[in-house]
Coordinates of C-alpha atoms in Angstrom, one line a residue:
X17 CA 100.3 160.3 147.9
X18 CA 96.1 160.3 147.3
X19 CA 94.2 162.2 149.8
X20 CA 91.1 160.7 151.4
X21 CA 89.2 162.6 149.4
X22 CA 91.2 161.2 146.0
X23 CA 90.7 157.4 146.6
X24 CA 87.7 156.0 146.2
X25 CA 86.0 154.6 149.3
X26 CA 85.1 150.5 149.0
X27 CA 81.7 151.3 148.5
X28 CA 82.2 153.9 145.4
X29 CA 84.4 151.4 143.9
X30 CA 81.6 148.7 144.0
X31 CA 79.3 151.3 142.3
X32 CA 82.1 151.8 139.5
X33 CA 82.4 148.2 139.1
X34 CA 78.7 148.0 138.7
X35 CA 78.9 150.3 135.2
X36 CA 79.9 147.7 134.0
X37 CA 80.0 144.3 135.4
X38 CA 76.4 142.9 135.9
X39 CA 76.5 140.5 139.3
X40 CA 79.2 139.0 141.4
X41 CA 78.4 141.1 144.6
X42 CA 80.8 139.2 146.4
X43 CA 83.9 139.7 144.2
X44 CA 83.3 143.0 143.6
X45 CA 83.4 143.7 147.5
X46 CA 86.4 141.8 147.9
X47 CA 88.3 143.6 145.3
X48 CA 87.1 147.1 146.8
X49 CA 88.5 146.2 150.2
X50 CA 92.0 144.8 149.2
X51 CA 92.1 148.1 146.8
X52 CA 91.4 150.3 149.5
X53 CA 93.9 148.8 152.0
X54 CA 96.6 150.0 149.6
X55 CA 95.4 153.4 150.2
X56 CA 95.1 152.4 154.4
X57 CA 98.5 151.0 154.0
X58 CA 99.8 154.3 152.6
X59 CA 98.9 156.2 154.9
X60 CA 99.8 153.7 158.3
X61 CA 102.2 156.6 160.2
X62 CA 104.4 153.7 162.0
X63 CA 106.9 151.4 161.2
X64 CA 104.2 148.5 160.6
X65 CA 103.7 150.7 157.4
X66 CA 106.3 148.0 155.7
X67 CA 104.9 144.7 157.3
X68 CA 101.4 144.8 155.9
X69 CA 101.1 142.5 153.0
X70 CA 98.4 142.5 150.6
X71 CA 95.3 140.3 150.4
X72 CA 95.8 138.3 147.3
X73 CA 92.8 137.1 145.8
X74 CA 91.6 134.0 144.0
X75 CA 88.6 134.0 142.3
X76 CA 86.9 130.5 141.4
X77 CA 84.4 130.4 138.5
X78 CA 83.0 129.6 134.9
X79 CA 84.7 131.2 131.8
X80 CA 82.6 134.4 131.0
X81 CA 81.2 135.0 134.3
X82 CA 83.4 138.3 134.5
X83 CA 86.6 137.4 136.6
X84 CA 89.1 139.1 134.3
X85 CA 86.8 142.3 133.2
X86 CA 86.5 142.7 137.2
X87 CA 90.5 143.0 137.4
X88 CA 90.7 145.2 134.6
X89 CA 88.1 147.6 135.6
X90 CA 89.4 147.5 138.5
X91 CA 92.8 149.0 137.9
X92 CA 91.2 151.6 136.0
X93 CA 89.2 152.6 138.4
X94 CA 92.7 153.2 140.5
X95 CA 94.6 154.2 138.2
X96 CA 97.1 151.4 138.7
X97 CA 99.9 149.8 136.5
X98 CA 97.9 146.2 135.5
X99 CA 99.2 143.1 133.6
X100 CA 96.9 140.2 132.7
X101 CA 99.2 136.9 132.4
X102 CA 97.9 133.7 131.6
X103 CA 99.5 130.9 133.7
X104 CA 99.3 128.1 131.0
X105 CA 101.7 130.3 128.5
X106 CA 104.8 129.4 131.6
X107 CA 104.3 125.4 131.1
X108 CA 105.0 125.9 127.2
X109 CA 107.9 122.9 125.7
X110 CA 110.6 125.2 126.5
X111 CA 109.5 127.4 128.8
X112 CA 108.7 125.5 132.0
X113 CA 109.1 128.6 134.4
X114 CA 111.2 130.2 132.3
X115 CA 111.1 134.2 132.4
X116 CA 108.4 134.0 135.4
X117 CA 109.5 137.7 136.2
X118 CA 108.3 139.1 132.7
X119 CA 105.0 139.6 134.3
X120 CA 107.0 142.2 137.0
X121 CA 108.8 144.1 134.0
X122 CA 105.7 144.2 132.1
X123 CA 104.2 145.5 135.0
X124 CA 107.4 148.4 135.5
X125 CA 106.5 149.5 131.5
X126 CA 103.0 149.6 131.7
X127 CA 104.0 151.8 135.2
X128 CA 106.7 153.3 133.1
X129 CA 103.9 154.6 130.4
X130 CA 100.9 155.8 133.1
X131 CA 103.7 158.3 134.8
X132 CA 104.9 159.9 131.0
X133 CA 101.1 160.2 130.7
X134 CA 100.6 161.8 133.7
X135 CA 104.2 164.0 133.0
X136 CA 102.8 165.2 129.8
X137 CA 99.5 166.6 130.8
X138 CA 101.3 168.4 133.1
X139 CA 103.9 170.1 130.6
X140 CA 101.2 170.0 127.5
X141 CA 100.2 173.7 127.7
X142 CA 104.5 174.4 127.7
X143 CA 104.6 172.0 124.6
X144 CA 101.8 173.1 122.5
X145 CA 103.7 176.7 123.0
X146 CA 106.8 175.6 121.8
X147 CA 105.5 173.4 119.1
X148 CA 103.3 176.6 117.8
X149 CA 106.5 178.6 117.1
X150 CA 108.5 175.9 115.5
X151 CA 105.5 175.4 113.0
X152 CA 105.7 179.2 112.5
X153 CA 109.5 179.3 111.9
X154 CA 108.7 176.8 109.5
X155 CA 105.5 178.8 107.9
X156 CA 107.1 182.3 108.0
X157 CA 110.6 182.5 109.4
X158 CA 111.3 185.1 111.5
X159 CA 113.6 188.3 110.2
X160 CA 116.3 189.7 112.9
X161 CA 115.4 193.3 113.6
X162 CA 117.6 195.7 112.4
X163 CA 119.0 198.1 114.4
X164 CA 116.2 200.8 113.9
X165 CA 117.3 204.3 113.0
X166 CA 114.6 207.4 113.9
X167 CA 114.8 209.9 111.5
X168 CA 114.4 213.5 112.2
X169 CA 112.2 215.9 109.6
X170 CA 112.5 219.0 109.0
X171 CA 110.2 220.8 111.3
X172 CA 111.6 218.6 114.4
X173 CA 108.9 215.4 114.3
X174 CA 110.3 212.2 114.7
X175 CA 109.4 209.3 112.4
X176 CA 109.9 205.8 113.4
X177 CA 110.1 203.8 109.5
X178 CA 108.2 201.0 108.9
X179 CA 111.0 198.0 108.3
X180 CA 111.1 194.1 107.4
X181 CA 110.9 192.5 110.9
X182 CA 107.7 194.6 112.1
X183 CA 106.1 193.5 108.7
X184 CA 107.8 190.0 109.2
X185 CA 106.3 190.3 112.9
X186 CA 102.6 191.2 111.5
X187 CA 102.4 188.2 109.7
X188 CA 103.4 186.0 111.8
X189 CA 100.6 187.0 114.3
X190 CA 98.0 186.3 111.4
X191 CA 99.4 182.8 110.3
X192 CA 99.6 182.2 114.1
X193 CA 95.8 182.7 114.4
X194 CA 95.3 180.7 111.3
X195 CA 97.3 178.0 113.4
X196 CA 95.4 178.3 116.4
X197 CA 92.1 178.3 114.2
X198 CA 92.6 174.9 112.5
X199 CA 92.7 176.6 109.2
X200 CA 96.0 175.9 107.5
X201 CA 96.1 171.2 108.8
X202 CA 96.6 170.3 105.4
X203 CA 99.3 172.6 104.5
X204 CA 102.4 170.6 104.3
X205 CA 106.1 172.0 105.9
X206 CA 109.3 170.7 106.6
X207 CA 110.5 169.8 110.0
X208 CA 113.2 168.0 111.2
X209 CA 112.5 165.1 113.5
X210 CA 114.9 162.8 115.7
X211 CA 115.5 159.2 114.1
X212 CA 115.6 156.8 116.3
X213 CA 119.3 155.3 116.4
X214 CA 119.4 151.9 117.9
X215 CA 116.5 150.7 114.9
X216 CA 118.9 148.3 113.0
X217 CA 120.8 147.2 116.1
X218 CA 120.6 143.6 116.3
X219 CA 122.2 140.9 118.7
X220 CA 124.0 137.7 117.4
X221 CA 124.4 134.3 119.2
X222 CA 121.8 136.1 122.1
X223 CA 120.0 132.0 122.8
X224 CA 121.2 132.4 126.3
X225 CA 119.7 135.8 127.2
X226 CA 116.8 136.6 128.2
X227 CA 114.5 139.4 126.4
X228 CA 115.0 142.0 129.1
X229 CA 119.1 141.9 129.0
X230 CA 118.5 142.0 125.3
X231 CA 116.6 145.1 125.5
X232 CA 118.7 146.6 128.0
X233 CA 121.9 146.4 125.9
X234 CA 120.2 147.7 122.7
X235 CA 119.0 150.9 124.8
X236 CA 122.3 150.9 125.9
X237 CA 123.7 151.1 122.5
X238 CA 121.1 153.4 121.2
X239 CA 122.0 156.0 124.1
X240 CA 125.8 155.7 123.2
X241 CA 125.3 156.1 119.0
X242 CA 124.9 160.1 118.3
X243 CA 121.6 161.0 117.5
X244 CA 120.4 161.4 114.0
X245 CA 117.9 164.3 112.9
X246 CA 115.8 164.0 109.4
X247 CA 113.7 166.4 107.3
X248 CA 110.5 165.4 106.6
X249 CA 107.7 166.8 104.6
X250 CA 104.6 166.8 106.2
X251 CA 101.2 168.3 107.0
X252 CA 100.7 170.6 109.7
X253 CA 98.1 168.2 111.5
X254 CA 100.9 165.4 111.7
X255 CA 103.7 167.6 112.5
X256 CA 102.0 168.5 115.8
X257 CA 101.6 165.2 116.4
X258 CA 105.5 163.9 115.7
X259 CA 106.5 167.5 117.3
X260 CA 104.4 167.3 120.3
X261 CA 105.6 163.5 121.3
X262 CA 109.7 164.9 120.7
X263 CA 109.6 167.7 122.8
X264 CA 107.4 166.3 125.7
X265 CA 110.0 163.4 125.8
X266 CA 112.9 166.5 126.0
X267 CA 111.1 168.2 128.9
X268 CA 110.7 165.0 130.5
X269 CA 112.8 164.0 133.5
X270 CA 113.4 160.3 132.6
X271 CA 115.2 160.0 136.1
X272 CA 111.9 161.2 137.7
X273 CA 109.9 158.8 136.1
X274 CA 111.7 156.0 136.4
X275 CA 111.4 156.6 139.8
X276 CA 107.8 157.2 140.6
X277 CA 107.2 154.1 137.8
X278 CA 108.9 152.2 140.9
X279 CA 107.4 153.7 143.4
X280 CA 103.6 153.4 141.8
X281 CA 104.7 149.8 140.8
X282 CA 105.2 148.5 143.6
X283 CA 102.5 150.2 146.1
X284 CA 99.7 150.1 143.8
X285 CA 100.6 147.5 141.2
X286 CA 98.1 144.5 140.3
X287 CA 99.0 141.1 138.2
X288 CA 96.4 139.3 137.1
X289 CA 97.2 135.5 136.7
X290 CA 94.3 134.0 134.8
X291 CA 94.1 130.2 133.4
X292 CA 95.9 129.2 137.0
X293 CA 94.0 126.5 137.6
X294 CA 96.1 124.9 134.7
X295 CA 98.9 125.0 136.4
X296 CA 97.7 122.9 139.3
X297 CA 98.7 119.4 139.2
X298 CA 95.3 117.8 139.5
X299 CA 95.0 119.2 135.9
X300 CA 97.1 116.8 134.7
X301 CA 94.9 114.0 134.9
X302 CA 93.1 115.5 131.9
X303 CA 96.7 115.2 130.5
X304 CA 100.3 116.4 130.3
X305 CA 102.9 115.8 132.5
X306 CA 102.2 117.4 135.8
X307 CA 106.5 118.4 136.8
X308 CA 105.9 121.5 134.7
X309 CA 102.9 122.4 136.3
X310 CA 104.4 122.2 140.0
X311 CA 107.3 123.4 138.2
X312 CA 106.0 127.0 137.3
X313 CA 104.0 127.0 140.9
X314 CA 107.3 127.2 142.2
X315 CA 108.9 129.7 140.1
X316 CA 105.8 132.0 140.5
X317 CA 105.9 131.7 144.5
X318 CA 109.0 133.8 145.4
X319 CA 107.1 136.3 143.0
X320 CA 104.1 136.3 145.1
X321 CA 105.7 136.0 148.3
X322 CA 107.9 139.3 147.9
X323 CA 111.0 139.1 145.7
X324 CA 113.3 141.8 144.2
X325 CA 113.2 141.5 140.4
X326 CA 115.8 143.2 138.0
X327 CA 114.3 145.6 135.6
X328 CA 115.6 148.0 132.7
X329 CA 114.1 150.8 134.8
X330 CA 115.6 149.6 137.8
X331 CA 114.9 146.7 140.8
X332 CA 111.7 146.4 141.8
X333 CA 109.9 144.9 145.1
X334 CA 107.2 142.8 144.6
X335 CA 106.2 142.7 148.6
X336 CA 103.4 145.1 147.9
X337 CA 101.5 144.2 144.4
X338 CA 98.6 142.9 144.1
X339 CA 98.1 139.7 143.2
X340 CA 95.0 138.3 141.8
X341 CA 94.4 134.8 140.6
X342 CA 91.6 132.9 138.5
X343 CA 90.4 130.2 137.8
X344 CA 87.5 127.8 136.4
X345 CA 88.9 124.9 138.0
X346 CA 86.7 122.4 136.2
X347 CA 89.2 119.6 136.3
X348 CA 91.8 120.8 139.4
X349 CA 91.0 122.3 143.0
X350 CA 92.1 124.8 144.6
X351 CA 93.8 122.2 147.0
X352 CA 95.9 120.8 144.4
X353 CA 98.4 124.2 144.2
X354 CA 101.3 123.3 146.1
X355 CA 100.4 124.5 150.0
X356 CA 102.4 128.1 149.9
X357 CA 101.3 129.0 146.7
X358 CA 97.6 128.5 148.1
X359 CA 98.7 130.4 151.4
X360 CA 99.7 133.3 149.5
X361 CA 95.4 134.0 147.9
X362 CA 94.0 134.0 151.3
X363 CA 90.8 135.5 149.7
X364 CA 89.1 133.2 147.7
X365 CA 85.6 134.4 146.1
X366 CA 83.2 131.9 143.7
X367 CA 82.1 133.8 141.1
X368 CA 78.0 132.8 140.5
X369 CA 77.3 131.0 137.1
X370 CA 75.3 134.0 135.0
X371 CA 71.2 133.4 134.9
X372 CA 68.7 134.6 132.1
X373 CA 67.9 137.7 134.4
X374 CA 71.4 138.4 134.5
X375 CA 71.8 138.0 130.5
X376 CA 68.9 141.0 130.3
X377 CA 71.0 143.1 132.5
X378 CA 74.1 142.5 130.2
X379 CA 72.5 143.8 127.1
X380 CA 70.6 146.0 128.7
X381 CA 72.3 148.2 131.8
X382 CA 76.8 148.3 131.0
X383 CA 77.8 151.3 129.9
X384 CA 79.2 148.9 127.2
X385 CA 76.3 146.5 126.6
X386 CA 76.5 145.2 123.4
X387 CA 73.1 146.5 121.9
X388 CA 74.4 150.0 123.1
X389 CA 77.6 148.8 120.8
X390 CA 75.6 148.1 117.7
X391 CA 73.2 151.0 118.0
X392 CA 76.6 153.4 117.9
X393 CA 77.9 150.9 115.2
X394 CA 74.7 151.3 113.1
X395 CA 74.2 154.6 114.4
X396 CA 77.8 155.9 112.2
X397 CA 75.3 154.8 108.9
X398 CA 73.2 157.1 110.0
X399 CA 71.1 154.4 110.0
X400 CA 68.7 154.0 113.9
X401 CA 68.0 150.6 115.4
X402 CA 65.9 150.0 118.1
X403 CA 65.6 146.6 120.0
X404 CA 61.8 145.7 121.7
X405 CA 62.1 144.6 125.7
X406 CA 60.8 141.3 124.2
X407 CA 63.6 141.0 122.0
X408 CA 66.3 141.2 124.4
X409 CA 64.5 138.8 126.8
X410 CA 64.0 136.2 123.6
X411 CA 68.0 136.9 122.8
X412 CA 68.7 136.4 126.5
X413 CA 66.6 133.0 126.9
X414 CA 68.3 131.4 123.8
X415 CA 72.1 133.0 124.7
X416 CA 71.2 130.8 128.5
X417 CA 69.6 127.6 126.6
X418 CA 72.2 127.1 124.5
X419 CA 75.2 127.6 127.5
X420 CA 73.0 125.1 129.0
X421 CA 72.9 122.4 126.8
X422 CA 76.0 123.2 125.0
X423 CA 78.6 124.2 126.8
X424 CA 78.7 127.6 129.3
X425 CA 80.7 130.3 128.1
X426 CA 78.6 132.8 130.1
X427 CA 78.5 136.2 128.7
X428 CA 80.7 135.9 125.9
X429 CA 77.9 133.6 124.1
X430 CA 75.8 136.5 123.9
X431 CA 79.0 138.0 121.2
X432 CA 78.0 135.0 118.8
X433 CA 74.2 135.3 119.5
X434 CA 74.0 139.1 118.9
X435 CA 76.2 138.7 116.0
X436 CA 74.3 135.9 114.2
X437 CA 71.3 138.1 115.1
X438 CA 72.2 141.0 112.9
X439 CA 74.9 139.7 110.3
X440 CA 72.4 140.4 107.5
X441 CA 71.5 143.9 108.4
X442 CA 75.0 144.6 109.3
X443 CA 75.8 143.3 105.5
X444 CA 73.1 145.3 103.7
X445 CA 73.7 148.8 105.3
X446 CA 74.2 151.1 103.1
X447 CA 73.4 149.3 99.8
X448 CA 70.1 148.1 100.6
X449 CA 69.3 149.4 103.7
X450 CA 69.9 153.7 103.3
X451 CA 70.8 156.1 105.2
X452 CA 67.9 157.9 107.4
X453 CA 66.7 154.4 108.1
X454 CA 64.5 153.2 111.3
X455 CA 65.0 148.9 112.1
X456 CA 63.1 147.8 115.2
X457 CA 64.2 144.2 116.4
X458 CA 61.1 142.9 118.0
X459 CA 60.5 139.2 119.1
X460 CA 59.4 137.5 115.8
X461 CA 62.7 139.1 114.2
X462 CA 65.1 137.4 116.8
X463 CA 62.9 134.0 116.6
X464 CA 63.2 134.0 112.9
X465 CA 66.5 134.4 112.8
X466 CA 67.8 132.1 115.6
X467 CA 65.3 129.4 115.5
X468 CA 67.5 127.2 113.7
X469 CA 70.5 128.2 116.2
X470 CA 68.5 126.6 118.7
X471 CA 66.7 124.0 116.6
X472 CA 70.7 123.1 115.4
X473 CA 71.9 120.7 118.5
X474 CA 75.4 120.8 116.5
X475 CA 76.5 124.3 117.3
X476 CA 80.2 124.0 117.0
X477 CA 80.7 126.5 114.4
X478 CA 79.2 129.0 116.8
X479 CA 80.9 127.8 120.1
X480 CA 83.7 130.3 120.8

């Protein structure tokens, strides 16, 4: 369990958010509290421990305005298991709520994958030592030591001689320091690696099971057929690699991980169900027939009420995970989810639609802004551009005008602005612009080159 001093506190998690996410004050508090209640409920010392349910959250706003980046970030920032599920995928022609619990097993394997992470770090300094010496049995292989005979001279001095296996030994200790040095990566050696057994196991006449069961009884299968090993000529630099991932996954408890995958799964789990809005029956007056909509409301309730689902890893309970919904809801209201499904996202946050001064932030303040993204692009040409305050407040004004009078994708126009923008240089690095190079984008550049994006009221080849 995280100490006080591990978790972040609600207003350090707002600050991380804000790396990245540009706005949305009000979402981003949200999120921080029901994150840190996990850590509250953790650490509750009485039996109420069990009865405190989590504050699922439904956030209401435009595409692009950051609802899904502020999940994701999010469960970075804790460390969690996360799974991003689209709602819409569930009312598919043959699907209507069919498989609702993927999202839960998807959630156990991404769990599943954060613990062998977390295992291997641990046991990496252990692995690299073993890995070392089967790279050098493969390099030099080691002579047994005969059993050494000390012969006597004449006038009584005792002389040790000098035989394979101390020679064998010395050189050894060299190629070892070549190893550790990076100097021999491209020599190639043989090593034998496991081959994965269950590979060409397929399932006949399998319409009637689901995908888990079917991976469950290939695992099976694969555990019960004897393992194969195969030599393989390689270079030193990719036999650490293929070695490295074999023996952590031998040192590895799989028992252990399976459950702490559990236990992190369900106490610090989030799903992210995006797109729900399509799934509420007021949709279907845009079209479609609305039984599959209610349809997979109902199938996804149990899930977010508490339910026990069946995993390959084991049952999990979903009483604890965080839920988190989203949705434009241009067409459907919130209103129009069945009544318990709305019950069960007490916390409901509207996301602001993004304004010019936010589109300046975007480019300008992320750790990920996307002028930071083409500057390191352009940057691997050895090639330095530079964009004017003027430019990115002339990019900004025509990214807003054209969500305005188009249609608003928020931040993600900026993607097909900024790309438009510098398509040409991009295309003419290196062969016409060269290395050593110095581009400045000022104002005239970006009017020049988007005027007619603006001028051009049919944009649809550059609506995303």
């Amino acid at each position: 369990m995280l100490s006080k001093d591990q978790y972040l506190t609600p207003k350090q998690i707002v600050a991380e958010l804000d790396k990245y996410i540009i706005g949305q004050h009000d979402a981003k508090r949200n999120v921080a509290i029901a994150l840190r209640n996990r850590w509250r409920r953790m650490n509750v010392k009485s039996e109420i421990q069990g009865e405190i349910v989590p504050n699922n959250i439904l956030m209401i706003g435009a595409t692009g305005v950051g609802k899904t980046e502020i999940a994701r970030r999010l469960a970075k920032v804790a460390d969690a298991p996360f799974v991003k599920v689209e709602a819409s995928k569930f009312t598919e022609v043959g699907y209507v709520g069919r498989d609702v619990e993927s999202m839960v097993r998807d959630l156990v394997e991404q769990s599943v994958n954060l613990v062998k992470l977390a295992q291997k770090e641990k046991i990496k300094e252990k692995v690299e030592d073993i890995v070392e010496n089967i790279i050098l049995d493969a390099l030099i292989p080691p002579v047994k030591k005969a059993p050494s005979t000390i012969a006597t001279s004449t006038d009584g001095i005792q002389s040790i001689p000098v035989d394979d296996a101390d020679l064998n030994e010395k050189t050894r200790e060299r190629f070892r320091e070549k190893i550790r040095n990076g100097e021999l990566e491209d020599r190639k050696i043989d090593i034998s690696v496991q081959q994965n057994s269950s590979g060409g196991i397929g399932m006949i006449g399998g319409g009637a099971m689901d995908e888990a069961s079917m991976m469950n009884i290939q695992d099976m299968i694969g555990q019960m057929m004897p393992k194969k090993s195969k030599k393989r000529k390689v270079t030193i630099a990719d036999a650490r690699k293929l070695l490295m991932e074999e023996e952590s996954s031998r040192l590895i408890d799989m028992d252990e991980v399976k459950e702490e995958a559990i236990a992190k799964a369900e106490n610090t789990g989030i799903i992210f169900i995006d797109e729900i809005d399509k799934i509420a029956v007021g949709a279907s007056k845009k079209g479609g027939p609305d039984v599959s909509r209610e349809g997979v409301q109902r199938d996804l309730l149990p899930i977010v009420e508490g339910s026990a689902v069946n995993t390959k890893y084991g049952v999990i309970n979903t009483d604890h995970v965080l839920f988190i919904a989203a949705g434009a809801f241009h067409f459907a209201k919130p209103s129009d989810l069945i009544p318990e499904l709305q019950g069960r996202f007490p916390i409901r946050v509207e996301l602001e639609n993004l304004t010019k001064a936010d589109f300046v932030r975007i480019l300008n303040e992320p750790k990920n802004a996307l002028t930071k993204q083409y500057t390191a692009l352009i940057g691997s040409e050895d090639v330095e551009i530079s964009f004017s305050e003027e430019a990115i407040d002339e990019i900004a004004s025509i990214a807003f005008n054209i969500n305005a009078e188009i249609e608003n994708i928020g931040a993600r126009r900026l993607h097909t602005v900024m790309s438009r923008l510098l398509n040409d240089i991009l295309f003419d690095i290196p062969d016409v612009i060269e290395a050593n190079s110095k581009i400045v984008i000022d104002k005239a550049k970006v009017q020049e080159k988007l005027d007619g994006m603006v001028e051009n009221r049919d944009l649809s080849q550059f609506i995303l």
